[in-house]
Coordinates of C-alpha atoms and ligand atoms in Angstrom, one line a residue:
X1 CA 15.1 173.9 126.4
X2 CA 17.9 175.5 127.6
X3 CA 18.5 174.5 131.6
X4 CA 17.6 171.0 132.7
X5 CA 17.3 170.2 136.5
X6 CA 17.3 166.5 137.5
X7 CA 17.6 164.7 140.4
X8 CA 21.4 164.4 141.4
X9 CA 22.5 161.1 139.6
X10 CA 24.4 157.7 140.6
X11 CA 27.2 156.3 138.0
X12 CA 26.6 152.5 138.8
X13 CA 30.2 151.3 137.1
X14 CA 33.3 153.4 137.7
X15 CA 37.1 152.9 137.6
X16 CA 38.8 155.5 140.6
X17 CA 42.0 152.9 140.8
X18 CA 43.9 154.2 143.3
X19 CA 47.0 155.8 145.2
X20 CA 48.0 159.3 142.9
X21 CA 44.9 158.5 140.2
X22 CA 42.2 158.9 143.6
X23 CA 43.0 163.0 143.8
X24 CA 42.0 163.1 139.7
X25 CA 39.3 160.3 139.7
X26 CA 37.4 160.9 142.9
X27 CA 36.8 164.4 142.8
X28 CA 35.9 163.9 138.4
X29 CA 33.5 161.7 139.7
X30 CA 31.9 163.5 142.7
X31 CA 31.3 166.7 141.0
X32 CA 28.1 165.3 139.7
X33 CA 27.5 161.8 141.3
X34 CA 26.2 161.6 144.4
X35 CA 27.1 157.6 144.9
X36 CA 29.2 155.7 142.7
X37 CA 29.8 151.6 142.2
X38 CA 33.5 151.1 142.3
X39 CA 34.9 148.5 140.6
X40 CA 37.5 146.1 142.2
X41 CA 40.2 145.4 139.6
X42 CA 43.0 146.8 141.0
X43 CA 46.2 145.1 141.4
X44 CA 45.9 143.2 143.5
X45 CA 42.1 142.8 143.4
X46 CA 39.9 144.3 146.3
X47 CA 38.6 140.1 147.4
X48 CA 37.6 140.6 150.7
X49 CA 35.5 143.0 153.2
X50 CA 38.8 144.0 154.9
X51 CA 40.5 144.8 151.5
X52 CA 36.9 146.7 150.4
X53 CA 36.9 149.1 153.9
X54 CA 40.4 149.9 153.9
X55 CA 39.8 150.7 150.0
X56 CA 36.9 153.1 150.7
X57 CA 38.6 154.4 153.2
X58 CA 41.4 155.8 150.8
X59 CA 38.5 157.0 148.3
X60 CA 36.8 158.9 151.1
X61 CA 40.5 160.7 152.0
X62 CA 40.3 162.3 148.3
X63 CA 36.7 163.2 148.3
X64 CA 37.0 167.2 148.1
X65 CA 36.0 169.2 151.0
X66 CA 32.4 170.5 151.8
X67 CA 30.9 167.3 149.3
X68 CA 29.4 164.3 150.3
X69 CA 30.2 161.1 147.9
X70 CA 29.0 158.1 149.0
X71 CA 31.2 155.2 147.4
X72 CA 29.9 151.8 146.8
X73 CA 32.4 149.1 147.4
X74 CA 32.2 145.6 145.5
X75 CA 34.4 142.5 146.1
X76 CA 36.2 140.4 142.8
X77 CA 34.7 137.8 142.6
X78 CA 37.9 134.6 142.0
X79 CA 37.6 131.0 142.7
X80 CA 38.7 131.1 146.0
X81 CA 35.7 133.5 147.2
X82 CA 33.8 131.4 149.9
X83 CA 30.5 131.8 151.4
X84 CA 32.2 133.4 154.8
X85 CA 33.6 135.9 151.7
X86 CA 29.7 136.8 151.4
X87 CA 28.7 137.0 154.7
X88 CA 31.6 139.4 155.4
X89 CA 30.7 141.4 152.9
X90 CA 27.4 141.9 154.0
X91 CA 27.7 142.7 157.5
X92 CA 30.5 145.5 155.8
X93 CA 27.6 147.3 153.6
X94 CA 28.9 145.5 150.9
X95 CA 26.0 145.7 148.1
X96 CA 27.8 143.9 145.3
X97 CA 30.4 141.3 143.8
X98 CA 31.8 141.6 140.2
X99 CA 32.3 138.3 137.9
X100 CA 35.4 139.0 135.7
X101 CA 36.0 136.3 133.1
X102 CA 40.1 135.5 133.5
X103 CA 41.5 137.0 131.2
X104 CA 38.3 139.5 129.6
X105 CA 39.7 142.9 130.3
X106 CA 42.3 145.0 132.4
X107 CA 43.2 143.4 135.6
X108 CA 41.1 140.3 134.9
X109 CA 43.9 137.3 135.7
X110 CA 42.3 136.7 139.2
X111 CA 39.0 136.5 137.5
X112 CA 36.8 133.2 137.3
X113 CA 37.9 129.9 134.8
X114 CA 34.4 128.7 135.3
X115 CA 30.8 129.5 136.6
X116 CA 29.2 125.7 137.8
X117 CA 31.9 125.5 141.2
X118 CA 30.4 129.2 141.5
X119 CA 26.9 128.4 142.3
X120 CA 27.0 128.2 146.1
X121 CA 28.6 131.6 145.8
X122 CA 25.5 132.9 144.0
X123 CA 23.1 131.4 146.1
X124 CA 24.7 132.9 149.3
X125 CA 24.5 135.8 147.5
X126 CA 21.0 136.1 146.7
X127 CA 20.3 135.0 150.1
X128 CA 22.4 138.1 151.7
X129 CA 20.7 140.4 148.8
X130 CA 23.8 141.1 147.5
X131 CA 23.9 142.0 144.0
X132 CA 26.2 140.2 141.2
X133 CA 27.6 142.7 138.8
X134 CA 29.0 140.8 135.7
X135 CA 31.8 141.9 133.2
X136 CA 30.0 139.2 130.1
X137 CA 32.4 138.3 127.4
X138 CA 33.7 134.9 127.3
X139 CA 37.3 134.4 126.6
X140 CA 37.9 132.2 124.4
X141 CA 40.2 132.6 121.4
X142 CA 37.9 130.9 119.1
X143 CA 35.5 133.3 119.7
X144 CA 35.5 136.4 118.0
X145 CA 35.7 139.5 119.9
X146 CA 32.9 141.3 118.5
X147 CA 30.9 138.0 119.5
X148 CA 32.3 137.6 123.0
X149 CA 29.1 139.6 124.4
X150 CA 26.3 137.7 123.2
X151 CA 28.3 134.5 123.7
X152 CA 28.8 134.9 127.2
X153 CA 24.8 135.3 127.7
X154 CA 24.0 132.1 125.6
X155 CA 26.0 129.9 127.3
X156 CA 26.2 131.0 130.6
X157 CA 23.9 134.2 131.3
X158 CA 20.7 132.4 130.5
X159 CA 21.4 129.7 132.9
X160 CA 22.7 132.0 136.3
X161 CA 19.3 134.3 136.0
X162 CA 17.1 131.2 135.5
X163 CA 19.1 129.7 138.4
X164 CA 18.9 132.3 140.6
X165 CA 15.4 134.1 140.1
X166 CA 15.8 136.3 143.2
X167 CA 19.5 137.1 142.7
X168 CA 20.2 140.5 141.5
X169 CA 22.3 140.5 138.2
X170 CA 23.5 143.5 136.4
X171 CA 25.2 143.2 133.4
X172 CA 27.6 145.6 132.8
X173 CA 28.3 147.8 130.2
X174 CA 26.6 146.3 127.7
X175 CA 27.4 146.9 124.0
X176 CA 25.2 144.6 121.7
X177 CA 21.0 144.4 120.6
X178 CA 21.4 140.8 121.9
X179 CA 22.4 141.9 125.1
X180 CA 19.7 145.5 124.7
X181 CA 17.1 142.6 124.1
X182 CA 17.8 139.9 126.7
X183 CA 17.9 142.2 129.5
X184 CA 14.9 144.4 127.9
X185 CA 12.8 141.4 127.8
X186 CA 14.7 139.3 130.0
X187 CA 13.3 138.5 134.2
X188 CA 12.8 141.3 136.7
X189 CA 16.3 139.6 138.1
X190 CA 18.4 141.5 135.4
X191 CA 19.1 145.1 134.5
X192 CA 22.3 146.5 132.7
X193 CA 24.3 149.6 132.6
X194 CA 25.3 151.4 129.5
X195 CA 28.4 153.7 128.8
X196 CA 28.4 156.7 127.1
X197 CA 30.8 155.3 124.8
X198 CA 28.7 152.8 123.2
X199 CA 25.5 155.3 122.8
X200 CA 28.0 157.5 120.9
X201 CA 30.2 155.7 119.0
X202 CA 30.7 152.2 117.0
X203 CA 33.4 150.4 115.6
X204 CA 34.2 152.6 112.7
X205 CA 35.1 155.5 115.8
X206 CA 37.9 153.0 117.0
X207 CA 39.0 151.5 113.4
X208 CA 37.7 152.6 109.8
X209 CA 40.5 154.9 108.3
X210 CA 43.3 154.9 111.2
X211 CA 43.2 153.4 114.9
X212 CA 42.0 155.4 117.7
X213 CA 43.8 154.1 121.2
X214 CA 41.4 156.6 123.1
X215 CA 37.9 154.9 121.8
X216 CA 39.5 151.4 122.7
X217 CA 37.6 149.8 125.4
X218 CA 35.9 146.4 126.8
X219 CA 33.6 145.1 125.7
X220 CA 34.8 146.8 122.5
X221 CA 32.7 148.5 120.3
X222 CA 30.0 147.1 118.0
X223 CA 28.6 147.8 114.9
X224 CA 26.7 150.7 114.1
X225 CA 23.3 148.5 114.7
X226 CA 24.1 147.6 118.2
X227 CA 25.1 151.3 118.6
X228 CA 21.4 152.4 117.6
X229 CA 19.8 149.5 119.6
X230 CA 21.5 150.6 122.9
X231 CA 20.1 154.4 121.8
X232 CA 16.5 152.6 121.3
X233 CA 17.1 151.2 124.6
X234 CA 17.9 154.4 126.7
X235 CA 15.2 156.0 124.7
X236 CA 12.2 153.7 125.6
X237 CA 12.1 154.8 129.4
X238 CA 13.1 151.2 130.1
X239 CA 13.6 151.1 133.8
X240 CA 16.0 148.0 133.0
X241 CA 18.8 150.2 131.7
X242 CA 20.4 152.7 133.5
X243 CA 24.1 154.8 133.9
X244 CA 27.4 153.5 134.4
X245 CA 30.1 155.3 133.0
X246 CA 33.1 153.1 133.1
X247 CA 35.2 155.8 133.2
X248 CA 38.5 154.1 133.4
X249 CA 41.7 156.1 133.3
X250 CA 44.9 154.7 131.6
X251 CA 48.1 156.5 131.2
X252 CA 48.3 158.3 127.8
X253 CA 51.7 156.0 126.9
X254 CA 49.5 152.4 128.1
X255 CA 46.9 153.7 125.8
X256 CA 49.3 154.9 122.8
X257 CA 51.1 151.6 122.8
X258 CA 51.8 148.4 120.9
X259 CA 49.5 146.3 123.6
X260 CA 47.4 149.4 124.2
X261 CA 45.0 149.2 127.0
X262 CA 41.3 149.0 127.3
X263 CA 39.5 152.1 128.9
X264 CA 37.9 155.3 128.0
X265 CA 38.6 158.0 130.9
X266 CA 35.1 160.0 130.9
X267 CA 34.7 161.2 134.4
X268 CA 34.9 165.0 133.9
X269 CA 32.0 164.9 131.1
X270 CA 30.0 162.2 132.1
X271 CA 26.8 163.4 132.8
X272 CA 27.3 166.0 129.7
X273 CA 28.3 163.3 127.1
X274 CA 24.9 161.2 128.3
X275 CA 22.8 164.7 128.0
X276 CA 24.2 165.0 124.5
X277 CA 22.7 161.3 123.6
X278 CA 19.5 162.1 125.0
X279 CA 19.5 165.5 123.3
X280 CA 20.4 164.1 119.9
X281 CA 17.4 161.3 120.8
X282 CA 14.8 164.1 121.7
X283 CA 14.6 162.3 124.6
X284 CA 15.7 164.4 127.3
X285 CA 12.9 164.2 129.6
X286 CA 13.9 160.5 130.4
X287 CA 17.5 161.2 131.3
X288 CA 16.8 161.9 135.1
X289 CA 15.3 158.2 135.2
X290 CA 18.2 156.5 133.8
X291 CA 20.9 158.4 135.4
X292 CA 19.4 159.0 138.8
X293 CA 16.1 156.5 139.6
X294 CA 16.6 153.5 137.4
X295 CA 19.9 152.4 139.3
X296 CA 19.0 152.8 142.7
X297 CA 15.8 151.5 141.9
X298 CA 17.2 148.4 141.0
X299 CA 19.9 148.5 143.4
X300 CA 17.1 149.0 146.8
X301 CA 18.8 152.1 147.6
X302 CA 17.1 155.1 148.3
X303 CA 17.0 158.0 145.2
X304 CA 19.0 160.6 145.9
X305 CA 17.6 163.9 147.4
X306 CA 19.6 166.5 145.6
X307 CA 19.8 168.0 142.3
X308 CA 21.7 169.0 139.2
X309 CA 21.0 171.6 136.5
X310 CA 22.7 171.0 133.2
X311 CA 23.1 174.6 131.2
X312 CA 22.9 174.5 127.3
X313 CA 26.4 175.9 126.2
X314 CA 29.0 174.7 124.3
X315 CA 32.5 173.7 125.9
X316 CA 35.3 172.0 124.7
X317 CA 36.7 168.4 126.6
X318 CA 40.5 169.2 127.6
X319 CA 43.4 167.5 125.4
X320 CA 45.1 166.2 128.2
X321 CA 44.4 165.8 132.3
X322 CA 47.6 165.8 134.4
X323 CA 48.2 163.6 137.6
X324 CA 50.1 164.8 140.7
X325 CA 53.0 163.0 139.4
X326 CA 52.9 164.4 136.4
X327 CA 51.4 161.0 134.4
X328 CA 49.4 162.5 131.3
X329 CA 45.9 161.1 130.8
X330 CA 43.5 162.1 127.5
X331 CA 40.0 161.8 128.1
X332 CA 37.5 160.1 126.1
X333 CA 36.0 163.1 123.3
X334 CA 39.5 165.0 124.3
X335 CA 39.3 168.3 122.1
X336 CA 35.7 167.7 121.1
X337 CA 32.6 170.2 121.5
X338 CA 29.8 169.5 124.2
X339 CA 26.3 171.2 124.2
X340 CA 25.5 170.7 127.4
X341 CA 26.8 171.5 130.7
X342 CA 27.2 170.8 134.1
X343 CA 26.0 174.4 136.2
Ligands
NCD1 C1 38.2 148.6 132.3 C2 39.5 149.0 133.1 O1 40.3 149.7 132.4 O2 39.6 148.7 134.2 N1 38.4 148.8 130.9 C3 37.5 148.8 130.0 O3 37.8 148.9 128.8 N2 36.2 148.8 130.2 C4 37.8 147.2 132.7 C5 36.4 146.9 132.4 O4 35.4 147.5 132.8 O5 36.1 145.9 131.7
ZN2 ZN1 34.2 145.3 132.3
ZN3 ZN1 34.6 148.8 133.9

């Protein structure tokens, strides 16, 4: 196969930050996405309606001319959010609030200290069919980071979806077989996204032989068995799993740093690096579910109407990507070959 047409596809998790990074991230992320779930982390966080419209607002300004990009807003879920907080956000199109552990990843010190006060939350939530999107690591430092993941489900995951059976949970970028498994298995209530990162790499990319800032991200990676679990899981046609990039740009000097910074910039290969997994799986013909019907499936919106071809041809991801104000970024794969393109 040398040409592959699939409906146009949704990336359910993305970073676009904001002021000079919107002219690199939003077009990056529009070229191929017709609708994208844009997280709230900035600084400060997007925590209310009002903060979300004025937000999207700013996106739509850098969407490129003559293409349509539909962004999906989400509040930050903190411990001040109230039920008026929900409400608002529904009557503003607002389809979903993210949980952020304090302290689990960048821009996370506004996130929650604990889940029990959040309950009302949730149940307004499910009631207003709002979905809640969770970053699931817990925090603590007794824990150890490669077992924040399947932590986080144990104590508290287990608990919110049998809690809440008609509350829509995704969890996000999810890195481990526990986490491939519980959702897999798990109630019709949860579904989770999955990076490219994590199909294609494992820990030894980021540390065996010399440390790699650019394939540094959170959750970090696993093991090489959690790597090939998530692949199982894209390759079964699970309608539970389904694309979120979490392409998250970081300035090449807060990546290549002493406290380097969590977040693999993919927007510009996206699509490709996710045809290259399937490729590599023989598994192509269930791409087009998990990047374009799985998602909205799950989300109630409707599937896009479009399309995209991807061309067989080898192309190589830039070193370096350059914003207005001269900021360097490097991509995730920077000077590697892809197979497949975008047409
Ligand atoms: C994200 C970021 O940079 O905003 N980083 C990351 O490593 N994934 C935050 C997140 O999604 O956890
Ligand atoms: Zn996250
Ligand atoms: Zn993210």
């Amino acid at each position: 196969m040398d040409e592959l047409t699939i409906r146009t596809p949704d990336d359910l998790h993305v970073h676009l930050r904001d002021d000079v990074m919107l002219p690199e991230t939003v077009p990056a992320t529009a070229r191929c996405f017709a609708r994208a779930t844009v997280m709230p982390n900035l600084v400060p966080p997007v925590t209310t309606a009002d903060l979300a419209t004025a937000y999207k607002q700013r996106i739509l300004a850098a969407v490129p001319a003559g293409q349509n990009f539909d962004p999906l807003m989400t509040l930050y879920l903190t411990m001040q959010t109230s039920v008026a907080d929900v409400e608002a956000a529904k009557v503003a199109g607002i389809r979903a609030i993210k949980l952020y552990p304090a302290g689990a990843t960048t821009n996370s010190d506004a996130g929650v200290s604990s889940l029990e006060p959040l309950y009302p939350i949730f149940e307004a939530m499910s009631k207003a069919g709002i979905l809640l999107l969770i970053h699931g690591e817990v925090t603590e430092y007794e824990v150890d980071v490669f077992d924040r993941e399947k932590e986080f489900i144990e104590r508290y995951l287990r608990d919110i979806c049998k809690s809440f059976p008609d509350l829509k949970i995704v969890l996000e970028h999810i890195t481990t077989k526990d986490a491939a498994e519980f959702v897999g298995s798990g109630p019709e209530n949860i579904a989770a996204s999955i990076t490219p990162q994590h199909l294609l790499l494992n820990r030894n990319d980021l540390l065996a032989g010399t440390l790699k800032p650019h394939n540094f991200c959170l959750p970090i990676l696993k093991r090489n068995i959690h790597q090939l679990a998530l692949r199982e899981a894209v390759a079964s046609g699970s309608t539970k799993f389904f694309l979120g990039t979490d392409s998250a740009p970081h300035a090449r000097h807060r990546k290549e740093a002493a406290c380097g910074c969590a977040g693999c910039y993919s927007a510009w290969s996206a699509i490709e690096l996710y045809a290259q997994v399937f490729d590599d799986l023989n598994c192509l013909d269930k791409l087009e579910a998990f990047a374009s019907e799985n998602g909205a499936d799950f989300y109630g919106l409707a599937r896009n109407e479009g399309t995209i071809t991807l061309r067989k041809e080898s192309w190589t991801i830039p070193e370096e990507v350059t914003l207005a104000d001269s900021t360097p970024i490097v991509p995730f794969f920077a000077g590697q070959d892809l197979r497949w393109k975008l047409a």
